[in-house]
Coordinates of C-alpha atoms in Angstrom, one line a residue:
Chain A
M416 CA 33.3 54.7 187.3
T417 CA 34.2 58.4 187.1
L418 CA 31.8 61.1 187.9
P419 CA 31.9 62.6 184.3
T420 CA 31.0 59.0 183.0
R421 CA 28.3 58.9 185.4
I422 CA 26.8 62.2 184.5
G423 CA 27.0 60.9 180.8
L424 CA 25.2 57.8 181.6
A425 CA 22.6 59.5 183.4
V426 CA 22.0 62.1 180.6
G427 CA 22.0 59.5 178.1
A428 CA 19.6 57.4 179.9
V429 CA 17.1 60.3 180.0
L430 CA 17.8 60.8 176.2
A431 CA 17.2 57.3 175.5
L432 CA 13.8 57.6 177.2
V433 CA 12.9 60.5 175.1
V434 CA 14.0 58.7 172.0
A435 CA 12.3 55.8 172.8
T436 CA 8.8 57.7 173.4
L437 CA 9.2 59.4 170.3
A438 CA 9.8 56.3 168.4
F439 CA 7.0 54.5 170.1
L440 CA 4.6 57.1 169.3
A441 CA 5.7 57.3 165.5
L442 CA 5.6 53.7 165.2
T443 CA 2.2 53.0 166.8
D444 CA 0.8 55.7 164.6
S445 CA -1.9 54.0 162.8
P446 CA -1.9 54.7 158.9
E447 CA -5.5 53.9 158.7
P448 CA -7.6 56.9 158.3
R449 CA -10.7 57.4 160.4
A450 CA -13.7 55.8 158.6
T451 CA -16.4 58.1 159.7
V452 CA -16.5 61.7 160.6
E453 CA -19.7 63.1 162.0
V454 CA -20.5 65.8 159.6
A455 CA -24.1 66.7 160.6
E456 CA -22.8 68.4 163.8
G457 CA -21.2 71.1 161.9
P458 CA -17.6 71.9 161.4
S459 CA -15.1 69.3 162.1
E460 CA -11.6 68.1 160.9
L461 CA -13.0 67.3 157.7
V462 CA -14.7 70.3 156.8
R463 CA -13.8 73.6 158.5
D464 CA -15.8 77.1 158.2
D465 CA -13.0 78.3 156.1
S466 CA -12.3 75.2 154.0
R467 CA -12.1 75.9 150.3
V468 CA -14.9 75.1 148.2
L469 CA -14.9 74.2 144.5
G470 CA -17.9 76.1 142.8
E471 CA -20.7 76.9 144.8
P472 CA -22.0 74.9 148.0
G473 CA -24.5 72.2 147.0
S474 CA -28.2 72.5 147.9
T475 CA -28.5 69.2 150.0
G476 CA -25.6 69.7 152.6
V477 CA -24.0 66.5 151.3
T478 CA -20.2 66.9 151.2
F479 CA -17.4 65.6 149.0
V480 CA -14.1 66.0 150.5
E481 CA -10.8 65.5 148.9
F482 CA -7.6 65.7 150.6
L483 CA -5.1 66.3 147.8
D484 CA -1.5 67.1 146.8
F485 CA -0.9 69.1 143.6
E486 CA 2.4 67.1 142.9
C487 CA 0.7 63.7 143.4
E488 CA 0.3 61.8 140.1
A489 CA -2.7 59.7 141.7
C490 CA -4.5 63.3 142.4
R491 CA -3.8 64.4 139.1
A492 CA -5.2 61.2 137.5
T493 CA -8.5 61.5 139.6
Y494 CA -8.8 65.1 138.7
P495 CA -11.0 64.5 135.6
V496 CA -13.1 62.1 137.6
V497 CA -13.8 64.8 140.2
E498 CA -14.3 67.4 137.5
Q499 CA -17.1 64.8 136.0
L500 CA -18.6 64.3 139.4
R501 CA -18.8 68.1 139.8
D502 CA -20.6 68.3 136.4
V503 CA -23.2 66.0 137.5
Y504 CA -23.6 66.6 141.3
G505 CA -22.0 70.2 141.7
D506 CA -25.4 71.8 142.1
R507 CA -26.5 69.5 145.1
V508 CA -23.0 68.2 146.7
T509 CA -20.5 70.7 148.0
F510 CA -17.1 69.7 146.7
V511 CA -14.5 70.6 149.4
L512 CA -10.8 70.9 148.8
R513 CA -8.4 70.1 151.7
Y514 CA -4.6 70.8 151.1
L515 CA -2.4 67.8 152.0
P516 CA 1.0 68.5 150.4
L517 CA 3.3 65.5 151.4
P518 CA 6.6 66.2 152.8
G519 CA 8.5 64.1 149.9
H520 CA 7.3 66.4 147.3
V521 CA 9.5 69.7 146.9
N522 CA 6.7 71.7 145.1
A523 CA 3.5 70.4 146.8
E524 CA 3.4 73.0 149.7
R525 CA 4.6 75.7 147.2
A526 CA 1.8 74.7 144.8
A527 CA -0.8 74.8 147.5
R528 CA 0.3 78.1 148.6
A529 CA -0.1 79.3 145.0
V530 CA -3.6 78.0 144.6
E531 CA -4.5 79.4 148.1
S532 CA -3.1 82.7 147.1
A533 CA -5.3 82.7 143.8
A534 CA -8.2 81.5 146.0
L535 CA -7.7 84.9 147.9
Q536 CA -8.2 86.6 144.5
G537 CA -11.3 84.6 143.6
E538 CA -9.4 82.4 141.3
L539 CA -9.3 79.1 143.3
E540 CA -10.7 76.8 140.5
A541 CA -8.5 78.3 137.8
M542 CA -5.3 77.8 139.7
Y543 CA -6.5 74.4 140.9
S544 CA -7.0 73.1 137.3
L545 CA -3.9 74.8 136.2
M546 CA -1.7 73.1 138.8
Y547 CA -3.0 69.8 137.5
E548 CA -2.9 70.5 133.9
T549 CA 0.8 71.7 134.2
Q550 CA 2.0 69.0 136.7
V551 CA 4.1 67.1 134.3
D552 CA 6.0 70.4 133.9
W553 CA 7.1 70.8 137.5
G554 CA 5.9 67.6 139.4
E555 CA 8.7 65.4 140.7
S556 CA 11.3 68.2 140.2
R557 CA 13.6 69.0 143.1
E558 CA 13.8 72.5 141.9
P559 CA 11.5 74.9 143.6
A560 CA 8.8 76.0 141.1
D561 CA 8.2 79.5 142.7
A562 CA 8.9 81.3 139.5
L563 CA 6.9 79.1 137.4
F564 CA 3.9 79.3 139.7
R565 CA 4.1 83.2 139.5
T566 CA 3.8 82.9 135.7
Y567 CA 0.5 81.0 136.1
A568 CA -0.8 83.9 138.4
E569 CA 0.3 86.2 135.7
Q570 CA -1.5 84.1 133.2
L571 CA -4.7 84.3 135.3
G572 CA -4.5 87.9 135.4
L573 CA -4.0 88.0 139.2
D574 CA -2.8 91.0 141.1
L575 CA 0.8 90.1 141.1
E576 CA 1.9 92.3 143.7
R577 CA -1.0 90.9 146.1
Y578 CA -0.2 87.3 144.8
D579 CA 3.5 87.7 145.8
A580 CA 2.6 89.1 149.2
D581 CA 0.2 86.3 149.7
Y582 CA 2.3 83.5 148.4
A583 CA 5.1 84.5 150.9
S584 CA 2.9 85.4 153.9
P585 CA 2.7 83.3 157.2
E586 CA -0.9 83.6 157.0
V587 CA -1.3 81.5 153.8
A588 CA 1.3 79.2 154.8
A589 CA -0.7 78.5 158.1
R590 CA -3.9 78.2 156.1
V591 CA -2.5 75.5 154.3
Q592 CA -0.9 73.8 157.5
R593 CA -4.2 73.9 159.2
D594 CA -5.5 71.7 156.4
V595 CA -2.5 69.4 156.9
D596 CA -3.1 69.4 160.7
D597 CA -6.5 68.3 160.2
A598 CA -5.7 65.6 157.9
L599 CA -3.1 64.2 160.4
R600 CA -5.8 64.3 163.0
L601 CA -7.9 62.2 160.9
G602 CA -5.2 59.8 160.2
V603 CA -5.1 60.8 156.6
T604 CA -1.4 60.3 155.4
S605 CA -1.8 59.7 151.6
T606 CA -3.5 61.3 148.7
P607 CA -6.0 61.4 147.2
T608 CA -8.0 60.7 150.2
F609 CA -12.0 61.1 149.9
Y610 CA -14.7 61.4 152.3
V611 CA -18.2 61.4 150.9
D612 CA -20.7 62.7 153.4
G613 CA -18.4 61.9 156.3
E614 CA -17.5 58.3 155.1
L615 CA -14.1 57.5 154.1
V616 CA -14.0 56.2 150.5
Q617 CA -11.2 54.4 149.0
P618 CA -12.2 54.1 145.4
R619 CA -10.9 51.7 142.8
T620 CA -13.3 52.7 140.2
V621 CA -15.5 55.8 139.5
G622 CA -18.5 53.8 140.6
D623 CA -17.0 53.5 143.9
L624 CA -17.4 57.4 144.3
V625 CA -20.7 57.5 142.4
D626 CA -22.6 54.9 144.6
P627 CA -21.7 56.7 148.1
L628 CA -22.7 60.0 146.4
E629 CA -26.0 58.6 145.3
A630 CA -26.7 57.0 148.6
A631 CA -25.8 60.2 150.4
L632 CA -28.2 62.3 148.2
E633 CA -30.9 59.7 148.8
R634 CA -30.4 60.0 152.5
A635 CA -30.7 63.7 152.1
G636 CA -33.9 63.2 150.2
A637 CA -32.9 64.9 147.1
A638 CA -31.8 62.0 144.9
G639 CA -33.8 63.2 141.9
Chain B
M1244 CA 32.0 45.8 180.0
S1245 CA 35.6 44.6 180.6
T1246 CA 37.6 46.0 183.3
T1247 CA 38.8 49.5 182.8
Y1248 CA 42.3 50.7 182.4
D1249 CA 42.0 52.4 186.0
D1250 CA 40.8 48.9 187.5
D1251 CA 43.9 47.1 185.9
L1252 CA 46.2 49.6 187.0
D1253 CA 45.1 49.2 190.6
H1254 CA 45.6 45.6 190.5
R1255 CA 49.1 46.0 189.0
D1256 CA 50.0 48.5 192.1
E1257 CA 48.8 45.8 194.5
R1258 CA 50.8 43.0 193.0
G1259 CA 53.7 45.5 193.2
D1260 CA 54.7 45.0 189.5
E1261 CA 57.4 47.2 188.7
L1262 CA 56.6 49.1 185.4
T1263 CA 58.7 52.0 184.1
D1264 CA 56.6 55.1 183.1
D1265 CA 57.2 54.2 179.3
E1266 CA 56.0 50.9 179.8
L1267 CA 52.9 52.0 181.7
A1268 CA 52.3 54.6 179.1
E1269 CA 52.5 52.1 176.2
W1270 CA 50.5 49.6 178.0
A1271 CA 47.7 52.2 178.7
D1272 CA 47.7 53.1 175.0
E1273 CA 47.1 49.5 174.0
A1274 CA 44.3 49.3 176.4
R1275 CA 42.7 52.4 175.1
D1276 CA 43.3 51.2 171.3
R1277 CA 41.6 47.8 172.2
R1278 CA 38.7 49.7 173.6
L1279 CA 38.6 51.6 170.6
G1280 CA 38.8 48.2 168.4
W1281 CA 35.7 47.2 170.0
L1282 CA 33.8 50.4 169.2
M1283 CA 35.1 50.3 165.7
L1284 CA 34.2 46.5 165.0
V1285 CA 30.6 46.8 166.5
G1286 CA 30.1 50.3 165.1
G1287 CA 31.5 49.5 161.6
L1288 CA 29.2 46.1 161.5
I1289 CA 26.1 48.2 162.4
G1290 CA 26.9 50.9 159.9
A1291 CA 27.6 48.3 157.3
V1292 CA 24.3 46.3 157.9
A1293 CA 22.4 49.9 157.8
A1294 CA 24.0 50.8 154.5
F1295 CA 23.5 47.2 153.1
T1296 CA 19.9 47.4 153.9
L1297 CA 19.5 51.0 152.4
V1298 CA 21.1 49.7 149.0
I1299 CA 18.9 46.7 149.0
E1300 CA 15.8 48.8 149.6
R1301 CA 16.9 51.3 146.9
M1302 CA 17.3 48.6 144.4
K1303 CA 13.8 47.0 145.2
L1304 CA 12.4 50.7 144.7
L1305 CA 14.2 50.7 141.4
A1306 CA 12.9 47.4 140.2
D1307 CA 9.3 48.3 141.4
P1308 CA 8.5 52.0 141.9
S1309 CA 5.4 51.2 143.6
Y1310 CA 7.4 49.3 146.2
V1311 CA 7.0 50.5 149.7
P1312 CA 10.5 50.3 151.6
S1313 CA 10.3 48.4 154.8
C1314 CA 11.2 51.5 156.7
S1315 CA 8.4 53.6 155.5
F1316 CA 6.0 53.8 158.5
N1317 CA 4.2 57.1 158.0
P1318 CA 5.0 60.6 156.7
V1319 CA 7.8 61.4 158.9
L1320 CA 9.4 58.2 159.3
S1321 CA 9.9 57.1 155.8
C1322 CA 12.8 56.1 153.6
G1323 CA 10.8 55.9 150.5
S1324 CA 10.6 59.7 150.0
V1325 CA 14.3 60.3 151.4
M1326 CA 15.7 57.8 149.0
Q1327 CA 14.3 59.4 145.9
T1328 CA 15.8 62.8 146.7
D1329 CA 18.8 64.1 145.0
Q1330 CA 20.4 64.5 148.4
A1331 CA 20.3 60.7 148.5
S1332 CA 22.8 60.5 145.7
V1333 CA 24.9 63.5 145.9
F1334 CA 27.7 61.9 144.0
G1335 CA 25.6 60.5 141.3
F1336 CA 25.1 57.2 142.7
S1337 CA 23.3 56.1 146.0
N1338 CA 25.1 57.4 149.2
P1339 CA 24.9 54.2 150.9
L1340 CA 27.2 52.5 148.7
I1341 CA 29.9 54.6 150.2
G1342 CA 28.9 53.3 153.6
L1343 CA 28.7 49.7 152.3
A1344 CA 32.3 50.3 151.1
A1345 CA 33.7 52.1 154.1
F1346 CA 32.1 50.6 157.1
P1347 CA 33.4 47.1 156.7
V1348 CA 36.9 49.0 156.6
V1349 CA 36.3 50.4 160.0
A1350 CA 35.1 46.9 161.3
A1351 CA 38.1 45.4 159.9
V1352 CA 40.5 47.8 161.6
G1353 CA 38.7 47.5 164.8
A1354 CA 39.0 43.6 164.5
A1355 CA 42.8 44.0 163.8
L1356 CA 43.1 46.2 166.8
L1357 CA 41.4 43.8 169.0
G1358 CA 43.7 41.2 167.4
G1359 CA 46.7 43.2 168.8
A1360 CA 47.7 45.0 165.6
R1361 CA 49.6 48.2 166.0
L1362 CA 49.2 50.7 163.4
S1363 CA 51.6 53.4 162.1
R1364 CA 50.9 57.0 162.5
W1365 CA 50.1 57.4 158.7
Y1366 CA 47.3 54.6 158.9
W1367 CA 45.8 56.5 161.9
A1368 CA 46.1 59.6 159.8
G1369 CA 44.3 58.0 156.9
L1370 CA 41.6 56.7 159.4
Q1371 CA 41.2 60.4 160.5
V1372 CA 40.6 61.7 157.1
G1373 CA 38.1 59.0 156.6
V1374 CA 36.1 59.7 160.0
V1375 CA 36.3 63.5 159.2
L1376 CA 35.0 62.9 155.7
G1377 CA 32.2 60.6 157.1
I1378 CA 31.1 62.9 160.0
A1379 CA 31.0 66.0 157.8
F1380 CA 28.8 64.1 155.3
V1381 CA 26.4 62.7 157.9
G1382 CA 26.3 66.3 159.4
W1383 CA 25.1 67.6 156.1
L1384 CA 22.6 64.7 155.5
V1385 CA 21.1 65.3 158.9
V1386 CA 20.5 69.0 158.3
Q1387 CA 19.2 67.9 154.6
S1388 CA 17.0 65.3 156.1
I1389 CA 15.3 67.3 159.0
Y1390 CA 15.1 70.8 157.4
V1391 CA 15.1 70.3 153.5
I1392 CA 13.6 66.8 152.8
G1393 CA 11.3 67.0 155.9
A1394 CA 11.3 63.1 156.5
L1395 CA 13.6 60.8 158.4
C1396 CA 14.8 57.6 157.1
P1397 CA 15.2 55.1 160.1
Y1398 CA 18.2 53.1 158.4
C1399 CA 19.9 56.4 157.8
M1400 CA 19.6 57.4 161.4
V1401 CA 21.3 54.2 162.4
V1402 CA 24.1 55.3 160.4
W1403 CA 24.2 58.8 161.9
A1404 CA 24.1 57.3 165.4
V1405 CA 27.2 55.0 164.8
M1406 CA 29.2 57.7 162.9
I1407 CA 29.0 60.1 166.0
P1408 CA 30.9 58.0 168.5
L1409 CA 33.1 56.6 166.0
A1410 CA 34.4 60.0 164.7
W1411 CA 34.6 61.2 168.3
H1412 CA 36.7 58.4 169.5
V1413 CA 39.0 58.0 166.7
T1414 CA 39.6 61.7 166.6
L1415 CA 40.4 61.7 170.4
R1416 CA 42.4 58.6 170.1
N1417 CA 44.5 60.5 167.4
A1418 CA 44.5 63.8 169.2
E1419 CA 46.1 61.8 172.3
A1420 CA 48.5 59.9 170.3
G1421 CA 50.2 62.9 168.6
V1422 CA 48.6 61.9 165.1
L1423 CA 47.3 65.5 165.1
G1424 CA 50.4 67.0 166.5
E1425 CA 52.4 67.0 169.6
G1426 CA 50.9 70.4 170.8
V1427 CA 47.4 68.9 170.7
A1428 CA 48.4 65.6 172.4
R1429 CA 49.6 67.7 175.3
S1430 CA 46.8 69.8 175.5
G1431 CA 44.4 69.8 178.7
A1432 CA 41.4 70.2 176.3
V1433 CA 42.1 66.7 175.1
R1434 CA 42.3 65.3 178.6
F1435 CA 39.0 67.1 179.4
L1436 CA 37.4 65.7 176.5
R1437 CA 38.4 62.1 177.2
S1438 CA 37.1 62.3 180.8
W1439 CA 33.7 64.0 179.4
S1440 CA 33.5 61.6 176.3
L1441 CA 30.2 59.9 177.1
L1442 CA 28.5 63.2 178.0
G1443 CA 30.0 64.8 174.7
I1444 CA 28.6 62.2 172.5
V1445 CA 25.1 62.2 174.5
L1446 CA 25.1 65.8 174.0
V1447 CA 25.6 65.5 170.0
Y1448 CA 22.9 63.0 170.2
L1449 CA 20.9 65.6 172.0
V1450 CA 21.3 68.1 169.6
V1451 CA 20.2 65.9 166.8
V1452 CA 17.1 64.7 168.7
A1453 CA 16.2 68.3 169.7
M1454 CA 16.4 69.3 166.0
I1455 CA 14.0 66.5 165.1
T1456 CA 11.6 67.3 167.8
E1457 CA 11.5 70.9 166.9
A1458 CA 11.3 70.5 163.2
F1459 CA 8.6 67.9 163.3
W1460 CA 6.7 69.3 166.3
W1461 CA 3.6 69.6 164.0
Y1462 CA 3.7 65.9 163.6
W1463 CA 4.6 64.7 167.3
S1464 CA 1.7 67.1 168.5
T1465 CA -0.8 65.2 166.5
L1466 CA 0.3 61.7 167.9
G1467 CA -0.4 60.2 171.5

């Protein structure tokens, strides 16, 4: 065997080891999200101090966390349900929004940045609703929807100069990415994923979301 | 591994066979083409199987949009999201259909070489055009997958992995045999690349692995 071949084999063997390690890590990555997150102990992967809250924080300390992707159809389908829950429980429960734009969606991360940029101007909820209401117009498209999202900002009467700066800023992108990182740490890889009071909920019906909310409120001693 | 050309040559010397330089060169060329035949047969078959699997998975996904392809493991290793992109059917039809047609040809040519076929210069030139188009397409897909789509499809990576040595060795063979011009055949660069072939291919792999590691660092860092 010639020297060049030996060197090639040696480097190849090292590379094969690296690839095998990465593949092993990726393949053993459990798709099951963590079932329980201790929320009583303060901020965690589930709710950070700076996590976005829809409306006002609830009175009981019970949290309802949704990991969502504005381009995901299932998220749009559950949007009216979450709105109903907010109607009923909004005063007592804190509804936390965590961004989880999935890599397969071209505009999901852009939408998250648009919503975060609106949130910086106090219009989180308006942009959040608008994204779902208009999802059919831009969802599943392969074309970047930056211009369209900007018209939404205009529609909401945002300071466009500031919106443009925020939308393109590394800070806003990093803010979204921090949510994504938290989701991955929890093993959350699909949307929508709900946690009610730190417990993972995989709802099939609206009741599946209501029951744990009621139970959590009862535990918090404020069911009535 | 079969005995190398060098080994065989030594035996000939020991036995004192009288070969003219021309005969020796021709014999060496045949040995080289036979080795290439093995690579083309095995590489072509692997590529064909990968392309076939991708086509089948695509068809299942068409029949049932909720179908989760067998290679969708997690957000990064996922062919479902990759398959549904525009890049996955650049020419208006599913990319793997090209592989399904082309890889069996590579395998068949490889088998022919093993069977002792001698192909004329124009045939090799055609093959050269094929591997150049193939590797260019794969290069584009690698960049799209890693940087634009942001997900890796395992079967696609099998195609990348076989296309790299195929393109390298077919091109090198043609360079040596004068298909790319007599000047090229005589150049020292070709001899250098021949002796460092294995390392060259490993380095190309290394570049791709480095790109994947860097681009998906956010993901790898959550594992382990």
